[in-house]
Amino acid sequence: MNFEVPVAVTEIAAIIGAALEGNSSLMATGINEIHKVRAGDISFVDFEKYYDKALNSAATIIIINKKVACPEGKALLVTDDPFSAYVSLVKRYRPFEPAAKPISDSAVIGEGTVVQPNVFIGNHVRIGNNCIIHPNVTIYDHCVIGNNVIIHAGTVIGADAFYFKKRKERAVMYDKLESCGRVLIEDDVEIGAGCTIDKGVSGDTIIGQGTKLDNMIHIGHGTVIGRNCLFAAQVGIGGKALIEDNVILWGQVGVSKDLVIGKDAIVYAQSGVPASLEGGKTYFGSPAEESRAKMKEINWIKRIPEMWEKLTNK
Amino acid sequence: MNFEVPVAVTEIAAIIGAALEGNSSLMATGINEIHKVRAGDISFVDFEKYYDKALNSAATIIIINKKVACPEGKALLVTDDPFSAYVSLVKRYRPFEPAAKPISDSAVIGEGTVVQPNVFIGNHVRIGNNCIIHPNVTIYDHCVIGNNVIIHAGTVIGADAFYFKKRKERAVMYDKLESCGRVLIEDDVEIGAGCTIDKGVSGDTIIGQGTKLDNMIHIGHGTVIGRNCLFAAQVGIGGKALIEDNVILWGQVGVSKDLVIGKDAIVYAQSGVPASLEGGKTYFGSPAEESRAKMKEINWIKRIPEMWEKLTNK
Amino acid sequence: MNFEVPVAVTEIAAIIGAALEGNSSLMATGINEIHKVRAGDISFVDFEKYYDKALNSAATIIIINKKVACPEGKALLVTDDPFSAYVSLVKRYRPFEPAAKPISDSAVIGEGTVVQPNVFIGNHVRIGNNCIIHPNVTIYDHCVIGNNVIIHAGTVIGADAFYFKKRKERAVMYDKLESCGRVLIEDDVEIGAGCTIDKGVSGDTIIGQGTKLDNMIHIGHGTVIGRNCLFAAQVGIGGKALIEDNVILWGQVGVSKDLVIGKDAIVYAQSGVPASLEGGKTYFGSPAEESRAKMKEINWIKRIPEMWEKLTNK
């Protein structure tokens, strides 16, 4: 997420009550979780084992829970609870804006686009030309939808990331990482009824051009889907996955977070994908394996009684 | 889908720019995909291997991509791209009609039926007597609902079929087969919250009398479900399946397209049904097998370590 | 469900046309299915094998289909069809009240709570302070929501229990058990988009404090979920399950009805839980087993071809 105008690091330090180390003349241009940072960004780290990754990332300003050597040209903001400090910045610079009406005046809707009754379109949403948004669809604030997009009834675009920090010492154990990302839906996408596509924590969830989703598909926060993919009904994909072009997922496939499914891969129905899959191949099973090997395995299992007999009749 | 009034085949030929072969005095009475054709229908075929099937089908008028011998009493419409020609006819004779209001004036709603707030009821919808349509339900144009039907909140009846033609040569790879079918829900059906029941491509998706669906169930285009079936939550069924009377599907079962599940079959939770199942039996597993055999198999797997020991200790 | 004011057992007998046996001066204070009864309740039993359980339950008034000895201090209401008698009482004392408007005048909404557009809030609903109810959410009558609760778009709280009685002799085979329970959502809960949480048949479905649900999660009637649980997308849980504190269910897990998952249990993605699980352990598979044992089993299966070779090469 980028700020509308850059903010002085001294101002950020004052807002979150942090000690400022390093370059105190820096201007912050945005805020991002560590996986998505660019130069000018504020990010945070609260585990020592991730300090190096954070300090060496593209982030210019790092909220951290211990005073360490500040890398050249960067600034550190030292505070006891970097997570809460980060969340407070998200809430300040991308506050939740309750809707005054079902279709926000700040939304921009292109020519030839049909918005059916009972649709909600949030603040700062942009929708391109010649789209159809069917009834009872919800589009949260800041989402961006291209041209020739069809979204079927009841689908939800841009709900919050499911992302919590565990606080073992507290009675209410999970602290929410407020999300400030968006959903971007490219041209020529069709999304079925009853789908949910979450916004990124700080970056964008993307559905690539020409991709078609059937009904009741869940896409987690920050996941990026390529062009011309085809997902059948009830597929679920976790957060920050990368699904390359032309991937086909059949019904009820589940895909874990933080992985890559390579171009042209096909995954058969009800498979579970716990880790990255190479492109150009066909997979089956939970956990998913190459489908031919899996089919052989299924046949081998059928031969266990025969083996038992061989073994005991000798 | 039937036309409101029959259309001369010569007019159809002119609309799609096709060469007319055979009987030029025919009147077309409707338009259907090849799986659903009746006498008087227009259909299409674009692969040589399906030519015979199409030419010998009940369809009276066939859009085809090569000049072949025209069967007696029929007409051929020869054009380079029968798929696009067919889609253009669907769009012309069953155009998408944007809604002027949440409940269309052309909808007919029976006596004693309660429609709760925030419901969308499209054009030409018919709903019988003594139904309850709960909030935020969407019923697309042309769907037909019987008497004593309960539809719970957020359910979507009649979204488009998930049906695309692959165009390898194009950057945007999938061409949509516009659907002109309907959903028919018979008397005494109850449908849970958050379900999606797609319309048929050209015929009807049918939910038979007395059938009860739990929440978040997906029913694909053109699927026909018999009487008194019971489906638990999160079941998904692909397109053009036939589920006979009294079938029970437990939670999260997935059923592939184009198959038959016979009368009185029971399928246990999370099973995957890739092919037709005989009626009167109980199934489990993904892929599903008779449950007793599957349970035995699960037990055999547990004995592999024992077999290994037997094998290596000799 | 409790009555607003107690009702004389003689009045109940007259309403359902039952013969009254035992203490005719009793006052009924509520109506409950047998699993949830408290002193003062009316309940019903219609199978001889459950007579003892019903007669010895906390219920004070039992609708029964045969004259038997009435326990001291109780009353029996003898009628041919106790199920239908019970349902008629539910319909009389908790009738379906069609909504006059999207947000009922009888609903109580706390300070600082934001209700976004297109939300439905039914009769007698109570919502606490500082909640966010996102667009197109449906909250059925009588549900109760605590403080600091977030409910994402399209979610349905309080739809009817999926609970039917089979009537083999009838053409329309399933009789609905009308539900009169509620959903209680405790403080600090977050519920994702497109979830469905059914009301209890007569008691409450409960989501415990601090629990977080991702998108498209189904929770069946009367299920009780503890504190600080974390469920990933597309999880489904049947009716009357008890999920204790801190349980983590990963994506697409299915949990059967009438079971207990113990405190701190973790169940990996796509697992199926057919029976109770001890707390503090990690599970995987369908049916679910301890994950380490399941992983070993998966490895053993891979060795079947090696065993076959050993067996046949000797």
PDB file of N, CA and C in Angstrom, chain A residues 32-75:
ATOM      1  N   ASN A  32       4.246  -1.926   3.882  1.00  0.00           N
ATOM      2  CA  ASN A  32       4.085  -3.255   3.303  1.00  0.00           C
ATOM      3  C   ASN A  32       4.597  -4.321   4.243  1.00  0.00           C
ATOM      4  N   GLU A  33       3.969  -5.488   4.201  1.00  0.00           N
ATOM      5  CA  GLU A  33       4.534  -6.640   4.899  1.00  0.00           C
ATOM      6  C   GLU A  33       5.830  -7.024   4.184  1.00  0.00           C
ATOM      7  N   ILE A  34       6.671  -7.765   4.873  1.00  0.00           N
ATOM      8  CA  ILE A  34       8.046  -7.987   4.435  1.00  0.00           C
ATOM      9  C   ILE A  34       8.137  -8.700   3.076  1.00  0.00           C
ATOM     10  N   HIS A  35       7.107  -9.496   2.739  1.00  0.00           N
ATOM     11  CA  HIS A  35       7.126 -10.243   1.473  1.00  0.00           C
ATOM     12  C   HIS A  35       6.916  -9.351   0.253  1.00  0.00           C
ATOM     13  N   LYS A  36       6.490  -8.127   0.492  1.00  0.00           N
ATOM     14  CA  LYS A  36       6.046  -7.290  -0.615  1.00  0.00           C
ATOM     15  C   LYS A  36       6.758  -5.945  -0.670  1.00  0.00           C
ATOM     16  N   VAL A  37       7.794  -5.760   0.148  1.00  0.00           N
ATOM     17  CA  VAL A  37       8.344  -4.406   0.300  1.00  0.00           C
ATOM     18  C   VAL A  37       9.080  -3.899  -0.933  1.00  0.00           C
ATOM     19  N   ARG A  38       8.969  -2.607  -1.123  1.00  0.00           N
ATOM     20  CA  ARG A  38       9.703  -1.864  -2.147  1.00  0.00           C
ATOM     21  C   ARG A  38      10.425  -0.700  -1.471  1.00  0.00           C
ATOM     22  N   ALA A  39      11.356  -0.099  -2.191  1.00  0.00           N
ATOM     23  CA  ALA A  39      12.084   1.049  -1.637  1.00  0.00           C
ATOM     24  C   ALA A  39      11.093   2.138  -1.218  1.00  0.00           C
ATOM     25  N   GLY A  40      11.337   2.735  -0.087  1.00  0.00           N
ATOM     26  CA  GLY A  40      10.448   3.774   0.435  1.00  0.00           C
ATOM     27  C   GLY A  40       9.442   3.236   1.443  1.00  0.00           C
ATOM     28  N   ASP A  41       9.293   1.897   1.476  1.00  0.00           N
ATOM     29  CA  ASP A  41       8.286   1.286   2.359  1.00  0.00           C
ATOM     30  C   ASP A  41       8.734   1.224   3.815  1.00  0.00           C
ATOM     31  N   ILE A  42       7.738   1.289   4.669  1.00  0.00           N
ATOM     32  CA  ILE A  42       7.867   0.876   6.060  1.00  0.00           C
ATOM     33  C   ILE A  42       7.475  -0.597   6.148  1.00  0.00           C
ATOM     34  N   SER A  43       8.273  -1.379   6.881  1.00  0.00           N
ATOM     35  CA  SER A  43       7.857  -2.738   7.189  1.00  0.00           C
ATOM     36  C   SER A  43       8.166  -3.022   8.655  1.00  0.00           C
ATOM     37  N   PHE A  44       7.923  -4.241   9.120  1.00  0.00           N
ATOM     38  CA  PHE A  44       8.192  -4.543  10.537  1.00  0.00           C
ATOM     39  C   PHE A  44       8.785  -5.930  10.683  1.00  0.00           C
ATOM     40  N   VAL A  45       9.501  -6.143  11.777  1.00  0.00           N
ATOM     41  CA  VAL A  45      10.014  -7.469  12.107  1.00  0.00           C
ATOM     42  C   VAL A  45      10.027  -7.593  13.632  1.00  0.00           C
ATOM     43  N   ASP A  46       9.601  -8.765  14.136  1.00  0.00           N
ATOM     44  CA  ASP A  46       9.590  -8.929  15.590  1.00  0.00           C
ATOM     45  C   ASP A  46      10.186 -10.244  16.068  1.00  0.00           C
ATOM     46  N   PHE A  47      10.835 -10.998  15.156  1.00  0.00           N
ATOM     47  CA  PHE A  47      11.574 -12.189  15.565  1.00  0.00           C
ATOM     48  C   PHE A  47      13.035 -12.029  15.153  1.00  0.00           C
ATOM     49  N   GLU A  48      13.948 -12.300  16.083  1.00  0.00           N
ATOM     50  CA  GLU A  48      15.372 -12.123  15.770  1.00  0.00           C
ATOM     51  C   GLU A  48      15.795 -12.916  14.541  1.00  0.00           C
ATOM     52  N   LYS A  49      15.195 -14.088  14.387  1.00  0.00           N
ATOM     53  CA  LYS A  49      15.644 -14.909  13.255  1.00  0.00           C
ATOM     54  C   LYS A  49      15.286 -14.289  11.896  1.00  0.00           C
ATOM     55  N   TYR A  50      14.372 -13.336  11.883  1.00  0.00           N
ATOM     56  CA  TYR A  50      14.040 -12.666  10.623  1.00  0.00           C
ATOM     57  C   TYR A  50      14.687 -11.283  10.484  1.00  0.00           C
ATOM     58  N   TYR A  51      15.488 -10.891  11.488  1.00  0.00           N
ATOM     59  CA  TYR A  51      16.090  -9.547  11.440  1.00  0.00           C
ATOM     60  C   TYR A  51      16.880  -9.336  10.138  1.00  0.00           C
ATOM     61  N   ASP A  52      17.756 -10.285   9.822  1.00  0.00           N
ATOM     62  CA  ASP A  52      18.601 -10.126   8.633  1.00  0.00           C
ATOM     63  C   ASP A  52      17.772  -9.932   7.371  1.00  0.00           C
ATOM     64  N   LYS A  53      16.760 -10.778   7.240  1.00  0.00           N
ATOM     65  CA  LYS A  53      15.892 -10.684   6.067  1.00  0.00           C
ATOM     66  C   LYS A  53      15.259  -9.295   5.973  1.00  0.00           C
ATOM     67  N   ALA A  54      14.780  -8.802   7.098  1.00  0.00           N
ATOM     68  CA  ALA A  54      14.107  -7.498   7.111  1.00  0.00           C
ATOM     69  C   ALA A  54      15.092  -6.369   6.832  1.00  0.00           C
ATOM     70  N   LEU A  55      16.252  -6.427   7.498  1.00  0.00           N
ATOM     71  CA  LEU A  55      17.236  -5.340   7.365  1.00  0.00           C
ATOM     72  C   LEU A  55      17.806  -5.290   5.952  1.00  0.00           C
ATOM     73  N   ASN A  56      17.879  -6.439   5.308  1.00  0.00           N
ATOM     74  CA  ASN A  56      18.427  -6.499   3.952  1.00  0.00           C
ATOM     75  C   ASN A  56      17.348  -6.444   2.869  1.00  0.00           C
ATOM     76  N   SER A  57      16.115  -6.284   3.262  1.00  0.00           N
ATOM     77  CA  SER A  57      15.020  -6.200   2.283  1.00  0.00           C
ATOM     78  C   SER A  57      15.029  -4.829   1.620  1.00  0.00           C
ATOM     79  N   ALA A  58      14.128  -4.647   0.673  1.00  0.00           N
ATOM     80  CA  ALA A  58      14.012  -3.351  -0.005  1.00  0.00           C
ATOM     81  C   ALA A  58      13.432  -2.259   0.906  1.00  0.00           C
ATOM     82  N   ALA A  59      12.838  -2.670   2.022  1.00  0.00           N
ATOM     83  CA  ALA A  59      12.203  -1.685   2.916  1.00  0.00           C
ATOM     84  C   ALA A  59      13.211  -0.641   3.370  1.00  0.00           C
ATOM     85  N   THR A  60      12.788   0.600   3.417  1.00  0.00           N
ATOM     86  CA  THR A  60      13.666   1.689   3.824  1.00  0.00           C
ATOM     87  C   THR A  60      13.557   1.955   5.322  1.00  0.00           C
ATOM     88  N   ILE A  61      12.421   1.670   5.869  1.00  0.00           N
ATOM     89  CA  ILE A  61      12.168   1.954   7.284  1.00  0.00           C
ATOM     90  C   ILE A  61      11.641   0.690   7.939  1.00  0.00           C
ATOM     91  N   ILE A  62      12.330   0.246   8.980  1.00  0.00           N
ATOM     92  CA  ILE A  62      11.954  -1.028   9.597  1.00  0.00           C
ATOM     93  C   ILE A  62      11.589  -0.811  11.067  1.00  0.00           C
ATOM     94  N   ILE A  63      10.392  -1.230  11.407  1.00  0.00           N
ATOM     95  CA  ILE A  63       9.959  -1.228  12.805  1.00  0.00           C
ATOM     96  C   ILE A  63      10.465  -2.530  13.424  1.00  0.00           C
ATOM     97  N   ILE A  64      11.190  -2.422  14.515  1.00  0.00           N
ATOM     98  CA  ILE A  64      11.909  -3.574  15.061  1.00  0.00           C
ATOM     99  C   ILE A  64      11.851  -3.526  16.589  1.00  0.00           C
ATOM    100  N   ASN A  65      11.946  -4.684  17.233  1.00  0.00           N
ATOM    101  CA  ASN A  65      11.790  -4.697  18.688  1.00  0.00           C
ATOM    102  C   ASN A  65      13.115  -4.758  19.463  1.00  0.00           C
ATOM    103  N   LYS A  66      14.215  -4.377  18.801  1.00  0.00           N
ATOM    104  CA  LYS A  66      15.504  -4.355  19.486  1.00  0.00           C
ATOM    105  C   LYS A  66      16.405  -3.396  18.731  1.00  0.00           C
ATOM    106  N   LYS A  67      17.231  -2.673  19.462  1.00  0.00           N
ATOM    107  CA  LYS A  67      18.154  -1.751  18.795  1.00  0.00           C
ATOM    108  C   LYS A  67      19.305  -2.551  18.184  1.00  0.00           C
ATOM    109  N   VAL A  68      19.443  -2.463  16.852  1.00  0.00           N
ATOM    110  CA  VAL A  68      20.547  -3.143  16.161  1.00  0.00           C
ATOM    111  C   VAL A  68      21.224  -2.120  15.254  1.00  0.00           C
ATOM    112  N   ALA A  69      22.337  -2.531  14.636  1.00  0.00           N
ATOM    113  CA  ALA A  69      23.035  -1.613  13.727  1.00  0.00           C
ATOM    114  C   ALA A  69      22.126  -1.295  12.539  1.00  0.00           C
ATOM    115  N   CYS A  70      21.970  -0.009  12.242  1.00  0.00           N
ATOM    116  CA  CYS A  70      21.069   0.382  11.156  1.00  0.00           C
ATOM    117  C   CYS A  70      21.809   0.378   9.818  1.00  0.00           C
ATOM    118  N   PRO A  71      21.282  -0.347   8.830  1.00  0.00           N
ATOM    119  CA  PRO A  71      21.939  -0.356   7.518  1.00  0.00           C
ATOM    120  C   PRO A  71      21.992   1.059   6.932  1.00  0.00           C
ATOM    121  N   GLU A  72      23.049   1.340   6.217  1.00  0.00           N
ATOM    122  CA  GLU A  72      23.285   2.604   5.504  1.00  0.00           C
ATOM    123  C   GLU A  72      22.025   3.075   4.746  1.00  0.00           C
ATOM    124  N   GLY A  73      21.641   4.307   4.978  1.00  0.00           N
ATOM    125  CA  GLY A  73      20.548   4.897   4.196  1.00  0.00           C
ATOM    126  C   GLY A  73      19.158   4.485   4.634  1.00  0.00           C
ATOM    127  N   LYS A  74      19.092   3.711   5.692  1.00  0.00           N
ATOM    128  CA  LYS A  74      17.772   3.279   6.182  1.00  0.00           C
ATOM    129  C   LYS A  74      17.491   3.907   7.551  1.00  0.00           C
ATOM    130  N   ALA A  75      16.299   3.648   8.040  1.00  0.00           N
ATOM    131  CA  ALA A  75      15.970   4.065   9.399  1.00  0.00           C
ATOM    132  C   ALA A  75      15.328   2.905  10.138  1.00  0.00           C
TER     133      ALA A  75
END
